[in-house]
Amino acid sequence: GNSVTQMEGPVTLSEEAFLTINCTYTATGYPSLFWYVQYPGEGLQLLLKATKADDKGSNKGFEATYRKETTSFHLEKGSVQVSDSAVYFCALSDRAAGNQFYFGTGTSLTVIP
Amino acid sequence: EAQVTQNPRYLITVTGKKLTVTCSQNMNHEYMSWYRQDPGLGLRQIYYSMNVEVTDKGDVPEGYKVSRKEKRNFPLILESPSPNQTSLYFCASSLLGQNEAFFGQGTRLTVV
């Protein structure tokens, strides 16, 4: 079946530190992969996505590369800011399973000045 | 502005009192779904709908009902809420065949 496993949190970093949040997946078909971000008190917003192997998604300084060989989609940012404090969700969507999304448990990130 | 709108944002209710959480989207999306978010469990799908009058169970449908009489609306109904349904609920929509989903702001439900 389909599932997503992501790094447990919470994660606390100093401003300008390097961020990695690990995400691995299992899928029966050819999924698209996503990172969603949830700021305090808000809904989920799409941060970036990749629809096929070796694609790199990027947005707001965040990047993630779809690695089929390691079934991974790790989120990285070179220099985090206080405004990046949020909960990050890795997700997959497999068209063979309709439009259903499978989410990881979320990783809470706090960036301190 | 393209959006998914949920109401209410916050709700406190008592066990057994029927309630409805509304969800509306203005993007003409075929696919709509409901998720609940619980600490340590991430988001889990409750129900989904691939078009008008077409609904199906997700991973955690017990205790919930939905209807899809119009394309834009997908209400979530709790006929007899219980405390274990205390959670944060999200509605989402997308075009069929397009993976990107758009989420509402969430409804925080407390059942006492």
mmCIF file of C-alpha atoms in Angstrom:
data_model
loop_
_atom_site.group_PDB
_atom_site.id
_atom_site.type_symbol
_atom_site.label_atom_id
_atom_site.label_comp_id
_atom_site.label_asym_id
_atom_site.label_seq_id
_atom_site.Cartn_x
_atom_site.Cartn_y
_atom_site.Cartn_z
ATOM 1 C CA GLY A 1 0.000 0.000 0.000
ATOM 2 C CA ASN A 2 0.878 3.676 0.137
ATOM 3 C CA SER A 3 2.447 5.319 3.154
ATOM 4 C CA VAL A 4 4.766 8.136 4.161
ATOM 5 C CA THR A 5 7.246 8.162 7.001
ATOM 6 C CA GLN A 6 8.821 11.406 8.050
ATOM 7 C CA MET A 7 11.269 12.516 10.632
ATOM 8 C CA GLU A 8 9.940 12.879 14.145
ATOM 9 C CA GLY A 9 9.982 16.291 15.680
ATOM 10 C CA PRO A 10 10.025 18.727 17.144
ATOM 11 C CA VAL A 11 13.032 20.349 15.554
ATOM 12 C CA THR A 12 14.547 23.523 16.977
ATOM 13 C CA LEU A 13 17.150 25.443 15.011
ATOM 14 C CA SER A 14 18.894 28.760 15.284
ATOM 15 C CA GLU A 15 18.298 31.324 12.577
ATOM 16 C CA GLU A 16 20.482 30.744 9.464
ATOM 17 C CA ALA A 17 21.053 27.085 10.314
ATOM 18 C CA PHE A 18 20.716 24.349 7.703
ATOM 19 C CA LEU A 19 17.474 22.370 7.732
ATOM 20 C CA THR A 20 16.842 18.784 6.676
ATOM 21 C CA ILE A 21 13.573 16.970 7.308
ATOM 22 C CA ASN A 22 13.677 13.377 6.164
ATOM 23 C CA CYS A 23 10.804 11.747 4.318
ATOM 24 C CA THR A 24 10.554 8.268 2.846
ATOM 25 C CA TYR A 25 7.610 6.645 1.146
ATOM 26 C CA THR A 26 6.162 3.384 -0.052
ATOM 27 C CA ALA A 27 3.861 3.335 -3.038
ATOM 28 C CA THR A 28 2.330 0.747 -5.301
ATOM 29 C CA GLY A 29 2.252 2.964 -8.371
ATOM 30 C CA TYR A 30 4.024 6.110 -9.552
ATOM 31 C CA PRO A 31 3.241 8.759 -6.997
ATOM 32 C CA SER A 32 3.649 12.483 -6.965
ATOM 33 C CA LEU A 33 5.341 13.802 -3.843
ATOM 34 C CA PHE A 34 4.622 16.952 -1.903
ATOM 35 C CA TRP A 35 5.656 19.049 1.016
ATOM 36 C CA TYR A 36 2.893 20.997 2.692
ATOM 37 C CA VAL A 37 3.429 23.624 5.377
ATOM 38 C CA GLN A 38 1.040 24.556 8.159
ATOM 39 C CA TYR A 39 1.633 27.858 9.909
ATOM 40 C CA PRO A 40 0.107 28.319 13.361
ATOM 41 C CA GLY A 41 -3.673 28.561 13.215
ATOM 42 C CA GLU A 42 -3.827 28.043 9.465
ATOM 43 C CA GLY A 43 -4.598 25.322 6.966
ATOM 44 C CA LEU A 44 -2.097 23.428 4.874
ATOM 45 C CA GLN A 45 -0.376 25.219 2.026
ATOM 46 C CA LEU A 46 1.512 23.559 -0.753
ATOM 47 C CA LEU A 47 5.207 24.301 -0.353
ATOM 48 C CA LEU A 48 6.635 22.299 -3.248
ATOM 49 C CA LYS A 49 6.036 19.191 -5.293
ATOM 50 C CA ALA A 50 7.669 16.737 -7.674
ATOM 51 C CA THR A 51 5.755 14.534 -10.043
ATOM 52 C CA LYS A 52 8.381 12.083 -11.277
ATOM 53 C CA ALA A 53 11.712 10.561 -10.359
ATOM 54 C CA ASP A 54 14.695 12.957 -10.247
ATOM 55 C CA ASP A 55 12.436 16.022 -10.298
ATOM 56 C CA LYS A 56 13.425 18.736 -7.874
ATOM 57 C CA GLY A 57 10.734 20.851 -6.309
ATOM 58 C CA SER A 58 11.693 24.240 -4.914
ATOM 59 C CA ASN A 59 10.005 27.236 -3.357
ATOM 60 C CA LYS A 60 10.920 29.973 -0.863
ATOM 61 C CA GLY A 61 14.444 28.598 -0.548
ATOM 62 C CA PHE A 62 13.225 25.074 0.237
ATOM 63 C CA GLU A 63 14.143 22.160 -2.011
ATOM 64 C CA ALA A 64 13.360 18.464 -2.251
ATOM 65 C CA THR A 65 14.410 15.899 -4.848
ATOM 66 C CA TYR A 66 12.314 12.876 -5.782
ATOM 67 C CA ARG A 67 14.657 9.904 -5.332
ATOM 68 C CA LYS A 68 13.079 6.731 -6.605
ATOM 69 C CA GLU A 69 16.092 4.568 -5.800
ATOM 70 C CA THR A 70 15.937 5.465 -2.109
ATOM 71 C CA THR A 71 12.156 6.194 -2.063
ATOM 72 C CA SER A 72 12.891 9.518 -0.423
ATOM 73 C CA PHE A 73 11.866 13.156 -0.702
ATOM 74 C CA HIS A 74 13.878 14.990 1.943
ATOM 75 C CA LEU A 75 13.182 18.676 2.539
ATOM 76 C CA GLU A 76 16.158 21.035 2.784
ATOM 77 C CA LYS A 77 16.806 24.710 3.266
ATOM 78 C CA GLY A 78 20.209 26.291 3.485
ATOM 79 C CA SER A 79 19.413 29.087 5.932
ATOM 80 C CA VAL A 80 16.224 29.056 7.954
ATOM 81 C CA GLN A 81 14.443 32.130 9.248
ATOM 82 C CA VAL A 82 12.186 32.678 12.227
ATOM 83 C CA SER A 83 9.280 32.964 9.783
ATOM 84 C CA ASP A 84 9.868 29.341 8.712
ATOM 85 C CA SER A 85 8.576 28.115 12.066
ATOM 86 C CA ALA A 86 5.683 25.827 11.182
ATOM 87 C CA VAL A 87 4.658 22.196 10.863
ATOM 88 C CA TYR A 88 5.840 20.469 7.685
ATOM 89 C CA PHE A 89 4.035 17.508 6.146
ATOM 90 C CA CYS A 90 5.388 15.170 3.541
ATOM 91 C CA ALA A 91 2.704 13.598 1.366
ATOM 92 C CA LEU A 92 2.191 11.445 -1.652
ATOM 93 C CA SER A 93 -0.626 11.162 -4.115
ATOM 94 C CA ASP A 94 -0.965 8.196 -6.386
ATOM 95 C CA ARG A 95 -3.244 8.608 -9.368
ATOM 96 C CA ALA A 96 -3.807 4.869 -9.398
ATOM 97 C CA ALA A 97 -5.488 5.356 -6.008
ATOM 98 C CA GLY A 98 -7.604 8.293 -7.157
ATOM 99 C CA ASN A 99 -6.723 11.664 -5.708
ATOM 100 C CA GLN A 100 -6.198 10.413 -2.179
ATOM 101 C CA PHE A 101 -3.294 11.913 -0.283
ATOM 102 C CA TYR A 102 -1.201 9.991 2.205
ATOM 103 C CA PHE A 103 0.445 12.201 4.789
ATOM 104 C CA GLY A 104 3.321 11.785 7.148
ATOM 105 C CA THR A 105 2.804 12.654 10.795
ATOM 106 C CA GLY A 106 4.236 16.140 10.424
ATOM 107 C CA THR A 107 7.434 17.711 11.761
ATOM 108 C CA SER A 108 7.230 20.797 13.906
ATOM 109 C CA LEU A 109 10.027 23.299 13.256
ATOM 110 C CA THR A 110 10.853 26.175 15.564
ATOM 111 C CA VAL A 111 13.503 28.668 14.512
ATOM 112 C CA ILE A 112 14.918 30.842 17.264
ATOM 113 C CA PRO A 113 16.660 34.182 16.676
ATOM 114 C CA GLU B 1 -9.768 34.283 -5.243
ATOM 115 C CA ALA B 2 -9.521 30.496 -5.471
ATOM 116 C CA GLN B 3 -10.249 29.016 -2.099
ATOM 117 C CA VAL B 4 -11.747 26.307 0.047
ATOM 118 C CA THR B 5 -13.941 27.687 2.812
ATOM 119 C CA GLN B 6 -14.861 25.790 5.937
ATOM 120 C CA ASN B 7 -17.296 26.822 8.627
ATOM 121 C CA PRO B 8 -17.209 27.098 11.517
ATOM 122 C CA ARG B 9 -13.524 27.558 12.366
ATOM 123 C CA TYR B 10 -14.083 26.592 15.996
ATOM 124 C CA LEU B 11 -16.853 24.548 17.553
ATOM 125 C CA ILE B 12 -17.463 23.208 21.030
ATOM 126 C CA THR B 13 -20.377 20.831 21.378
ATOM 127 C CA VAL B 14 -21.753 18.164 23.687
ATOM 128 C CA THR B 15 -21.806 14.434 23.168
ATOM 129 C CA GLY B 16 -24.674 13.294 20.971
ATOM 130 C CA LYS B 17 -25.700 16.650 19.542
ATOM 131 C CA LYS B 18 -25.741 16.446 15.756
ATOM 132 C CA LEU B 19 -23.527 18.910 13.923
ATOM 133 C CA THR B 20 -22.494 19.795 10.390
ATOM 134 C CA VAL B 21 -19.251 21.330 9.220
ATOM 135 C CA THR B 22 -19.603 22.967 5.850
ATOM 136 C CA CYS B 23 -17.029 23.039 3.068
ATOM 137 C CA SER B 24 -17.279 25.003 -0.151
ATOM 138 C CA GLN B 25 -14.834 25.475 -3.025
ATOM 139 C CA ASN B 26 -14.988 27.925 -5.921
ATOM 140 C CA MET B 27 -12.571 26.211 -8.306
ATOM 141 C CA ASN B 28 -14.990 23.789 -9.971
ATOM 142 C CA HIS B 29 -13.003 20.856 -8.607
ATOM 143 C CA GLU B 30 -14.452 17.383 -8.995
ATOM 144 C CA TYR B 31 -12.603 15.835 -6.081
ATOM 145 C CA MET B 32 -13.270 16.835 -2.484
ATOM 146 C CA SER B 33 -12.256 15.162 0.740
ATOM 147 C CA TRP B 34 -12.243 15.471 4.503
ATOM 148 C CA TYR B 35 -9.298 14.804 6.798
ATOM 149 C CA ARG B 36 -8.810 14.856 10.519
ATOM 150 C CA GLN B 37 -5.520 15.862 12.075
ATOM 151 C CA ASP B 38 -4.456 14.411 15.395
ATOM 152 C CA PRO B 39 -1.131 14.746 17.223
ATOM 153 C CA GLY B 40 1.312 12.038 16.229
ATOM 154 C CA LEU B 41 -1.009 10.690 13.557
ATOM 155 C CA GLY B 42 -0.784 13.327 10.863
ATOM 156 C CA LEU B 43 -3.783 13.728 8.568
ATOM 157 C CA ARG B 44 -6.102 10.830 7.961
ATOM 158 C CA GLN B 45 -8.771 10.775 5.310
ATOM 159 C CA ILE B 46 -12.374 10.422 6.494
ATOM 160 C CA TYR B 47 -14.413 10.511 3.287
ATOM 161 C CA TYR B 48 -13.933 11.621 -0.259
ATOM 162 C CA SER B 49 -16.035 12.416 -3.292
ATOM 163 C CA MET B 50 -15.022 12.186 -6.924
ATOM 164 C CA ASN B 51 -18.055 14.067 -8.188
ATOM 165 C CA VAL B 52 -21.662 14.969 -7.438
ATOM 166 C CA GLU B 53 -23.523 12.109 -5.760
ATOM 167 C CA VAL B 54 -20.332 10.002 -5.665
ATOM 168 C CA THR B 55 -18.831 9.532 -2.201
ATOM 169 C CA ASP B 56 -16.667 6.872 -0.617
ATOM 170 C CA LYS B 57 -15.030 6.010 2.670
ATOM 171 C CA GLY B 58 -11.492 6.961 3.495
ATOM 172 C CA ASP B 59 -9.365 5.464 6.235
ATOM 173 C CA VAL B 60 -11.387 6.586 9.282
ATOM 174 C CA PRO B 61 -15.064 6.960 8.288
ATOM 175 C CA GLU B 62 -16.733 5.633 11.455
ATOM 176 C CA GLY B 63 -19.029 8.168 13.069
ATOM 177 C CA TYR B 64 -19.135 10.489 10.052
ATOM 178 C CA LYS B 65 -21.392 11.076 7.075
ATOM 179 C CA VAL B 66 -21.009 13.233 4.008
ATOM 180 C CA SER B 67 -23.103 14.310 1.059
ATOM 181 C CA ARG B 68 -22.314 15.809 -2.328
ATOM 182 C CA LYS B 69 -25.478 17.259 -3.795
ATOM 183 C CA GLU B 70 -23.665 20.102 -5.523
ATOM 184 C CA LYS B 71 -20.202 20.215 -6.991
ATOM 185 C CA ARG B 72 -18.993 23.072 -4.828
ATOM 186 C CA ASN B 73 -20.198 21.819 -1.420
ATOM 187 C CA PHE B 74 -19.144 18.819 0.649
ATOM 188 C CA PRO B 75 -20.490 18.981 4.205
ATOM 189 C CA LEU B 76 -19.262 16.705 6.977
ATOM 190 C CA ILE B 77 -21.979 15.454 9.304
ATOM 191 C CA LEU B 78 -21.531 14.033 12.784
ATOM 192 C CA GLU B 79 -24.878 12.484 13.705
ATOM 193 C CA SER B 80 -23.921 11.719 17.302
ATOM 194 C CA PRO B 81 -20.538 13.229 18.156
ATOM 195 C CA SER B 82 -18.369 11.602 20.781
ATOM 196 C CA PRO B 83 -15.290 12.911 22.616
ATOM 197 C CA ASN B 84 -12.972 10.792 20.450
ATOM 198 C CA GLN B 85 -14.027 12.955 17.512
ATOM 199 C CA THR B 86 -12.384 15.960 19.114
ATOM 200 C CA SER B 87 -9.896 16.918 16.438
ATOM 201 C CA LEU B 88 -8.831 19.425 13.788
ATOM 202 C CA TYR B 89 -10.683 18.858 10.534
ATOM 203 C CA PHE B 90 -9.633 19.893 7.057
ATOM 204 C CA CYS B 91 -11.538 19.923 3.819
ATOM 205 C CA ALA B 92 -9.584 19.708 0.561
ATOM 206 C CA SER B 93 -10.372 19.844 -3.141
ATOM 207 C CA SER B 94 -8.577 19.134 -6.387
ATOM 208 C CA LEU B 95 -9.156 18.491 -10.055
ATOM 209 C CA LEU B 96 -9.379 14.812 -10.936
ATOM 210 C CA GLY B 97 -6.119 13.718 -12.482
ATOM 211 C CA GLN B 98 -4.314 16.725 -10.991
ATOM 212 C CA ASN B 99 -2.478 15.896 -7.830
ATOM 213 C CA GLU B 100 -2.307 19.279 -6.147
ATOM 214 C CA ALA B 101 -4.869 19.677 -3.384
ATOM 215 C CA PHE B 102 -6.153 22.921 -1.909
ATOM 216 C CA PHE B 103 -7.019 22.946 1.767
ATOM 217 C CA GLY B 104 -9.447 24.911 3.857
ATOM 218 C CA GLN B 105 -8.392 26.753 7.013
ATOM 219 C CA GLY B 106 -9.517 23.975 9.297
ATOM 220 C CA THR B 107 -12.248 23.467 11.891
ATOM 221 C CA ARG B 108 -11.233 22.784 15.448
ATOM 222 C CA LEU B 109 -13.944 20.639 17.018
ATOM 223 C CA THR B 110 -14.190 19.857 20.716
ATOM 224 C CA VAL B 111 -16.775 17.356 21.917
ATOM 225 C CA VAL B 112 -17.360 17.351 25.683
#
